[in-house]
Amino acid sequence: MNYISTRGSSKKCSASEAIVKGISDDGGLFVPSSFPILEGRFLEELLDLDYPSRAAKILALFLEDFSPAELEKYCRLAYSRFDGDPCPVVKIEDDLFVLELFGGPTCAFKDMALTLLPHLLAAAKKKLGIDDRTLVLTATSGDTGKAALEGFKDAEGISVLVFYPSEGVSKIQRVQMTSQQGGNVSVVGIKGNFDDAQRAVKSAFADENLRARLKKQGFELSSANSINLGRLIPQVAYYVSAYCDLANSGEIDMGEKINFAVPSGNFGNALACFYAYKMGLPINKIVVATNANNVLAQVFNDGIYNVKRVFYKTMSPSMDILVPSNFERLVFEVVGRDSEAVKELYLKLQTEGSFEIDAEALRAGVFEAGWADEEETKDAIFNYFDIDDYVFDTHTAVAASVYNEYSCETEDDTPTVIAATASPFKFAPSVLSALGIKEKDAFKAINKLQLATALECPYALSSLAHAEERFKDVISADEIEEAVLKFAIAQREEKE
Ligand SMILES: *Cc1c(COP(=O)(O)O)cnc(C)c1O
């Protein structure tokens, strides 16, 4: 399997190169040159395996320059950081299930990929004979940052610098990041929202002068953002695994189609579901759900991709994103894998802030999309707790709300799996308020949420109440190059 760029599909590279680079030199994203197909008895053969082995088998279809034994080893290491099954499927109603993806070290689904990415990146560097230190630069809307810090903490030959929007993350998210331990990490706030942070990081990547100066310090840049192929491919695995779990428990027959509902921000999670569909996983609909920052909901419904819009701060901050980077990968498929057409559209986006695309072609017979405002999100949390005794976090509740509306409108009764992306305790004040209890203090809210729901808060979150915040810098977006260089120099000095 080779990889090509969405903006220059003639040049091919290996999975290792794509993982090390993060983003293609031409500014495009790496995509597989074709989709592997789940052939013959592939799915049946996964049924008896545990998650690490299932994931390794699926990864092997995409990452051909990694041996199956190697992938098995990395998956075992990564998913040993989860308590029990890394992604259990929980039944909450007849034909309605929740795929819990938040059992990892940072209590959000980003762990599913970011516990694995460091192993893939370190191995990829070895395969390519790269001795330089890797500087992983990451912009986060709140959850990626912490998951990257945990994943890469003390990783050999790798340093991590995370930028978060100073006003855009929950208190728990911020303390999770700023209290991070490890000698190879740092965290800096950027004044503005996630898109400002993401744009700043992208400009650092595009800055040849900065790259040259980093090179002098012995550093290559890489990214842990969800545009990295090493993030995307591990996410394909849990959709396949969820299907196997439903088949195993007799909830569906092998070959029967199911729906997935996915809360979406940067569109990595839902795109991974689409990749599973392209591989032949029996999927009826992928319901893409956004909050009031609904650029995706709009483009799927009327074909207008317009990122020039008001930014809303919502109770689902990890989805407060106006420019969903991974959407480019779907555009690439929709325009018939024509990289010139993608280039043209994204040039238009850069100059005009929007482009149009045929909405029906975009839905490809599989996507449905909608959005939930704050009231609807709260209602979903309240109602599903009231009726099903299940507590959604604020992000997953967006998907539950949009799915609920979809199923009422269409009367589609296909068995449906909601991808649950965070522990409700990570957003305790908002979840609690949806249940009708006001408590602004994040840690008091955690206690009250435990009492209200009889659930236990993961220790990784409750222990933050006493954590010391190590990293306090907040800079403006145009100071990012300087901050990157400063960190690189400090890291080099530390390692010498
Ligand atoms: C990142 C994140 C999302 C959005 O996922 P994308 O892959 O960016 O679409 C949703 N919920 C939570 C809790 C997240 O951390």
PDB file of C-alpha atoms in Angstrom, residues 92-260:
ATOM      1  CA  ILE A  92     -28.472   1.121  26.091  1.00  0.00           C
ATOM      2  CA  GLU A  93     -31.717   0.359  24.230  1.00  0.00           C
ATOM      3  CA  ASP A  94     -32.950  -2.216  21.724  1.00  0.00           C
ATOM      4  CA  ASP A  95     -30.816  -1.634  18.626  1.00  0.00           C
ATOM      5  CA  LEU A  96     -28.998   1.299  20.213  1.00  0.00           C
ATOM      6  CA  PHE A  97     -25.421   0.910  21.395  1.00  0.00           C
ATOM      7  CA  VAL A  98     -22.576   3.042  22.668  1.00  0.00           C
ATOM      8  CA  LEU A  99     -18.991   2.396  21.596  1.00  0.00           C
ATOM      9  CA  GLU A 100     -17.003   3.668  24.577  1.00  0.00           C
ATOM     10  CA  LEU A 101     -13.708   5.026  23.334  1.00  0.00           C
ATOM     11  CA  PHE A 102     -12.659   6.925  26.445  1.00  0.00           C
ATOM     12  CA  GLY A 103     -11.081   4.270  28.680  1.00  0.00           C
ATOM     13  CA  GLY A 104      -7.510   5.425  28.030  1.00  0.00           C
ATOM     14  CA  PRO A 105      -5.087   7.512  30.089  1.00  0.00           C
ATOM     15  CA  THR A 106      -6.693  10.883  29.239  1.00  0.00           C
ATOM     16  CA  CYS A 107     -10.357   9.800  29.242  1.00  0.00           C
ATOM     17  CA  ALA A 108     -11.068  10.825  25.633  1.00  0.00           C
ATOM     18  CA  PHE A 109     -11.086   8.897  22.365  1.00  0.00           C
ATOM     19  CA  LYS A 110      -7.863  10.526  21.164  1.00  0.00           C
ATOM     20  CA  ASP A 111      -6.075   7.905  23.272  1.00  0.00           C
ATOM     21  CA  MET A 112      -7.202   5.199  20.841  1.00  0.00           C
ATOM     22  CA  ALA A 113      -4.710   6.553  18.313  1.00  0.00           C
ATOM     23  CA  LEU A 114      -2.275   8.532  20.407  1.00  0.00           C
ATOM     24  CA  THR A 115      -1.208   5.643  22.615  1.00  0.00           C
ATOM     25  CA  LEU A 116      -0.207   3.893  19.388  1.00  0.00           C
ATOM     26  CA  LEU A 117       1.234   6.729  17.299  1.00  0.00           C
ATOM     27  CA  PRO A 118       4.502   7.047  19.298  1.00  0.00           C
ATOM     28  CA  HIS A 119       5.306   3.389  18.593  1.00  0.00           C
ATOM     29  CA  LEU A 120       4.482   3.803  14.910  1.00  0.00           C
ATOM     30  CA  LEU A 121       6.484   7.015  14.640  1.00  0.00           C
ATOM     31  CA  ALA A 122       9.561   5.641  16.414  1.00  0.00           C
ATOM     32  CA  ALA A 123       9.493   2.521  14.235  1.00  0.00           C
ATOM     33  CA  ALA A 124       8.922   4.541  11.060  1.00  0.00           C
ATOM     34  CA  LYS A 125      11.962   6.690  11.840  1.00  0.00           C
ATOM     35  CA  LYS A 126      14.079   3.568  12.285  1.00  0.00           C
ATOM     36  CA  LYS A 127      12.864   2.104   8.991  1.00  0.00           C
ATOM     37  CA  LEU A 128      13.795   5.321   7.212  1.00  0.00           C
ATOM     38  CA  GLY A 129      17.147   5.624   9.008  1.00  0.00           C
ATOM     39  CA  ILE A 130      16.279   8.999  10.524  1.00  0.00           C
ATOM     40  CA  ASP A 131      18.500   9.866  13.476  1.00  0.00           C
ATOM     41  CA  ASP A 132      17.281  13.425  14.022  1.00  0.00           C
ATOM     42  CA  ARG A 133      15.119  14.125  17.034  1.00  0.00           C
ATOM     43  CA  THR A 134      11.482  14.558  16.097  1.00  0.00           C
ATOM     44  CA  LEU A 135       9.700  17.640  17.304  1.00  0.00           C
ATOM     45  CA  VAL A 136       6.000  16.894  17.413  1.00  0.00           C
ATOM     46  CA  LEU A 137       4.020  20.122  17.107  1.00  0.00           C
ATOM     47  CA  THR A 138       0.363  19.873  17.946  1.00  0.00           C
ATOM     48  CA  ALA A 139      -2.553  22.265  18.044  1.00  0.00           C
ATOM     49  CA  THR A 140      -5.327  21.044  20.286  1.00  0.00           C
ATOM     50  CA  SER A 141      -8.954  21.884  20.862  1.00  0.00           C
ATOM     51  CA  GLY A 142      -8.468  20.295  24.287  1.00  0.00           C
ATOM     52  CA  ASP A 143      -8.191  16.528  24.065  1.00  0.00           C
ATOM     53  CA  THR A 144      -5.513  15.848  21.447  1.00  0.00           C
ATOM     54  CA  GLY A 145      -2.968  17.822  23.427  1.00  0.00           C
ATOM     55  CA  LYS A 146      -3.225  15.772  26.568  1.00  0.00           C
ATOM     56  CA  ALA A 147      -3.414  12.500  24.689  1.00  0.00           C
ATOM     57  CA  ALA A 148      -0.285  13.428  22.700  1.00  0.00           C
ATOM     58  CA  LEU A 149       1.545  14.420  25.891  1.00  0.00           C
ATOM     59  CA  GLU A 150       0.651  11.128  27.583  1.00  0.00           C
ATOM     60  CA  GLY A 151       1.379   9.079  24.484  1.00  0.00           C
ATOM     61  CA  PHE A 152       4.776  10.638  23.795  1.00  0.00           C
ATOM     62  CA  LYS A 153       5.869  11.222  27.380  1.00  0.00           C
ATOM     63  CA  ASP A 154       9.541  10.205  27.642  1.00  0.00           C
ATOM     64  CA  ALA A 155       9.462   8.604  24.163  1.00  0.00           C
ATOM     65  CA  GLU A 156      12.991   8.068  22.874  1.00  0.00           C
ATOM     66  CA  GLY A 157      14.147  10.648  20.315  1.00  0.00           C
ATOM     67  CA  ILE A 158      10.895  12.605  20.338  1.00  0.00           C
ATOM     68  CA  SER A 159       9.922  15.939  21.918  1.00  0.00           C
ATOM     69  CA  VAL A 160       6.372  17.264  22.060  1.00  0.00           C
ATOM     70  CA  LEU A 161       5.136  20.840  22.069  1.00  0.00           C
ATOM     71  CA  VAL A 162       1.401  21.405  22.434  1.00  0.00           C
ATOM     72  CA  PHE A 163      -0.454  24.628  21.657  1.00  0.00           C
ATOM     73  CA  TYR A 164      -3.948  25.088  23.043  1.00  0.00           C
ATOM     74  CA  PRO A 165      -6.365  28.033  22.649  1.00  0.00           C
ATOM     75  CA  SER A 166      -6.043  29.894  25.946  1.00  0.00           C
ATOM     76  CA  GLU A 167      -9.749  30.650  26.105  1.00  0.00           C
ATOM     77  CA  GLY A 168     -11.033  27.539  24.382  1.00  0.00           C
ATOM     78  CA  VAL A 169     -10.555  24.564  26.688  1.00  0.00           C
ATOM     79  CA  SER A 170     -12.297  23.402  29.853  1.00  0.00           C
ATOM     80  CA  LYS A 171     -10.488  23.817  33.167  1.00  0.00           C
ATOM     81  CA  ILE A 172     -10.024  20.081  33.501  1.00  0.00           C
ATOM     82  CA  GLN A 173      -8.587  19.910  29.995  1.00  0.00           C
ATOM     83  CA  ARG A 174      -6.185  22.760  30.761  1.00  0.00           C
ATOM     84  CA  VAL A 175      -4.949  21.326  34.054  1.00  0.00           C
ATOM     85  CA  GLN A 176      -4.553  17.924  32.419  1.00  0.00           C
ATOM     86  CA  MET A 177      -2.115  19.489  29.965  1.00  0.00           C
ATOM     87  CA  THR A 178      -0.328  22.053  32.088  1.00  0.00           C
ATOM     88  CA  SER A 179       0.386  19.529  34.844  1.00  0.00           C
ATOM     89  CA  GLN A 180       1.900  17.010  32.404  1.00  0.00           C
ATOM     90  CA  GLN A 181       5.011  15.210  33.631  1.00  0.00           C
ATOM     91  CA  GLY A 182       7.933  14.174  31.444  1.00  0.00           C
ATOM     92  CA  GLY A 183      11.209  15.753  30.373  1.00  0.00           C
ATOM     93  CA  ASN A 184      10.436  15.928  26.652  1.00  0.00           C
ATOM     94  CA  VAL A 185       7.201  17.912  26.699  1.00  0.00           C
ATOM     95  CA  SER A 186       5.945  21.477  26.873  1.00  0.00           C
ATOM     96  CA  VAL A 187       2.581  23.216  26.669  1.00  0.00           C
ATOM     97  CA  VAL A 188       1.847  26.784  25.544  1.00  0.00           C
ATOM     98  CA  GLY A 189      -1.434  28.684  25.367  1.00  0.00           C
ATOM     99  CA  ILE A 190      -2.257  30.671  22.219  1.00  0.00           C
ATOM    100  CA  LYS A 191      -4.512  33.683  22.502  1.00  0.00           C
ATOM    101  CA  GLY A 192      -7.597  32.908  20.435  1.00  0.00           C
ATOM    102  CA  ASN A 193      -9.690  29.894  19.467  1.00  0.00           C
ATOM    103  CA  PHE A 194      -8.696  26.479  18.133  1.00  0.00           C
ATOM    104  CA  ASP A 195      -8.593  27.637  14.533  1.00  0.00           C
ATOM    105  CA  ASP A 196      -6.142  30.390  15.494  1.00  0.00           C
ATOM    106  CA  ALA A 197      -3.972  27.778  17.206  1.00  0.00           C
ATOM    107  CA  GLN A 198      -4.266  25.359  14.278  1.00  0.00           C
ATOM    108  CA  ARG A 199      -3.442  28.094  11.767  1.00  0.00           C
ATOM    109  CA  ALA A 200      -0.395  29.139  13.804  1.00  0.00           C
ATOM    110  CA  VAL A 201       0.883  25.566  13.914  1.00  0.00           C
ATOM    111  CA  LYS A 202       0.285  25.145  10.184  1.00  0.00           C
ATOM    112  CA  SER A 203       2.242  28.327   9.512  1.00  0.00           C
ATOM    113  CA  ALA A 204       5.110  27.004  11.623  1.00  0.00           C
ATOM    114  CA  PHE A 205       5.092  23.837   9.501  1.00  0.00           C
ATOM    115  CA  ALA A 206       5.156  25.860   6.293  1.00  0.00           C
ATOM    116  CA  ASP A 207       8.012  28.090   7.495  1.00  0.00           C
ATOM    117  CA  GLU A 208      11.143  26.948   5.627  1.00  0.00           C
ATOM    118  CA  ASN A 209      13.339  29.270   7.637  1.00  0.00           C
ATOM    119  CA  LEU A 210      12.120  27.776  10.901  1.00  0.00           C
ATOM    120  CA  ARG A 211      12.632  24.258   9.589  1.00  0.00           C
ATOM    121  CA  ALA A 212      16.191  25.095   8.590  1.00  0.00           C
ATOM    122  CA  ARG A 213      16.945  26.527  12.015  1.00  0.00           C
ATOM    123  CA  LEU A 214      15.424  23.488  13.705  1.00  0.00           C
ATOM    124  CA  LYS A 215      17.453  21.222  11.469  1.00  0.00           C
ATOM    125  CA  LYS A 216      20.583  22.958  12.751  1.00  0.00           C
ATOM    126  CA  GLN A 217      19.468  21.997  16.254  1.00  0.00           C
ATOM    127  CA  GLY A 218      19.009  18.412  15.039  1.00  0.00           C
ATOM    128  CA  PHE A 219      15.224  18.448  14.841  1.00  0.00           C
ATOM    129  CA  GLU A 220      12.688  17.363  12.221  1.00  0.00           C
ATOM    130  CA  LEU A 221       9.098  18.534  12.585  1.00  0.00           C
ATOM    131  CA  SER A 222       6.167  16.165  12.788  1.00  0.00           C
ATOM    132  CA  SER A 223       2.546  16.401  13.807  1.00  0.00           C
ATOM    133  CA  ALA A 224       0.309  14.447  16.155  1.00  0.00           C
ATOM    134  CA  ASN A 225      -2.810  16.176  14.870  1.00  0.00           C
ATOM    135  CA  SER A 226      -5.541  14.116  13.381  1.00  0.00           C
ATOM    136  CA  ILE A 227      -4.272  14.904   9.898  1.00  0.00           C
ATOM    137  CA  ASN A 228      -1.427  12.466  10.622  1.00  0.00           C
ATOM    138  CA  LEU A 229      -2.060   9.124   8.987  1.00  0.00           C
ATOM    139  CA  GLY A 230      -0.849   7.445  12.187  1.00  0.00           C
ATOM    140  CA  ARG A 231      -3.865   8.971  13.903  1.00  0.00           C
ATOM    141  CA  LEU A 232      -6.399   8.156  11.233  1.00  0.00           C
ATOM    142  CA  ILE A 233      -5.678   4.496  10.528  1.00  0.00           C
ATOM    143  CA  PRO A 234      -5.855   3.253  14.167  1.00  0.00           C
ATOM    144  CA  GLN A 235      -9.325   4.813  14.340  1.00  0.00           C
ATOM    145  CA  VAL A 236     -10.564   2.620  11.499  1.00  0.00           C
ATOM    146  CA  ALA A 237      -9.976  -0.415  13.686  1.00  0.00           C
ATOM    147  CA  TYR A 238     -12.551   0.292  16.365  1.00  0.00           C
ATOM    148  CA  TYR A 239     -15.411   0.597  13.883  1.00  0.00           C
ATOM    149  CA  VAL A 240     -14.568  -2.842  12.559  1.00  0.00           C
ATOM    150  CA  SER A 241     -14.178  -4.143  16.094  1.00  0.00           C
ATOM    151  CA  ALA A 242     -17.540  -2.733  17.179  1.00  0.00           C
ATOM    152  CA  TYR A 243     -19.142  -4.565  14.279  1.00  0.00           C
ATOM    153  CA  CYS A 244     -17.471  -7.807  15.397  1.00  0.00           C
ATOM    154  CA  ASP A 245     -18.708  -7.282  18.962  1.00  0.00           C
ATOM    155  CA  LEU A 246     -22.306  -6.868  17.787  1.00  0.00           C
ATOM    156  CA  ALA A 247     -22.018  -9.984  15.656  1.00  0.00           C
ATOM    157  CA  ASN A 248     -20.457 -11.915  18.546  1.00  0.00           C
ATOM    158  CA  SER A 249     -23.226 -11.001  20.950  1.00  0.00           C
ATOM    159  CA  GLY A 250     -25.903 -12.001  18.430  1.00  0.00           C
ATOM    160  CA  GLU A 251     -27.256  -8.458  18.157  1.00  0.00           C
ATOM    161  CA  ILE A 252     -26.709  -8.540  14.393  1.00  0.00           C
ATOM    162  CA  ASP A 253     -26.137 -11.206  11.777  1.00  0.00           C
ATOM    163  CA  MET A 254     -22.832 -11.212   9.949  1.00  0.00           C
ATOM    164  CA  GLY A 255     -23.290  -9.020   6.878  1.00  0.00           C
ATOM    165  CA  GLU A 256     -26.192  -7.028   8.340  1.00  0.00           C
ATOM    166  CA  LYS A 257     -25.779  -3.275   8.004  1.00  0.00           C
ATOM    167  CA  ILE A 258     -25.491  -0.942  10.961  1.00  0.00           C
ATOM    168  CA  ASN A 259     -25.370   2.839  11.495  1.00  0.00           C
ATOM    169  CA  PHE A 260     -22.717   4.809  13.290  1.00  0.00           C
TER     170      PHE A 260
END
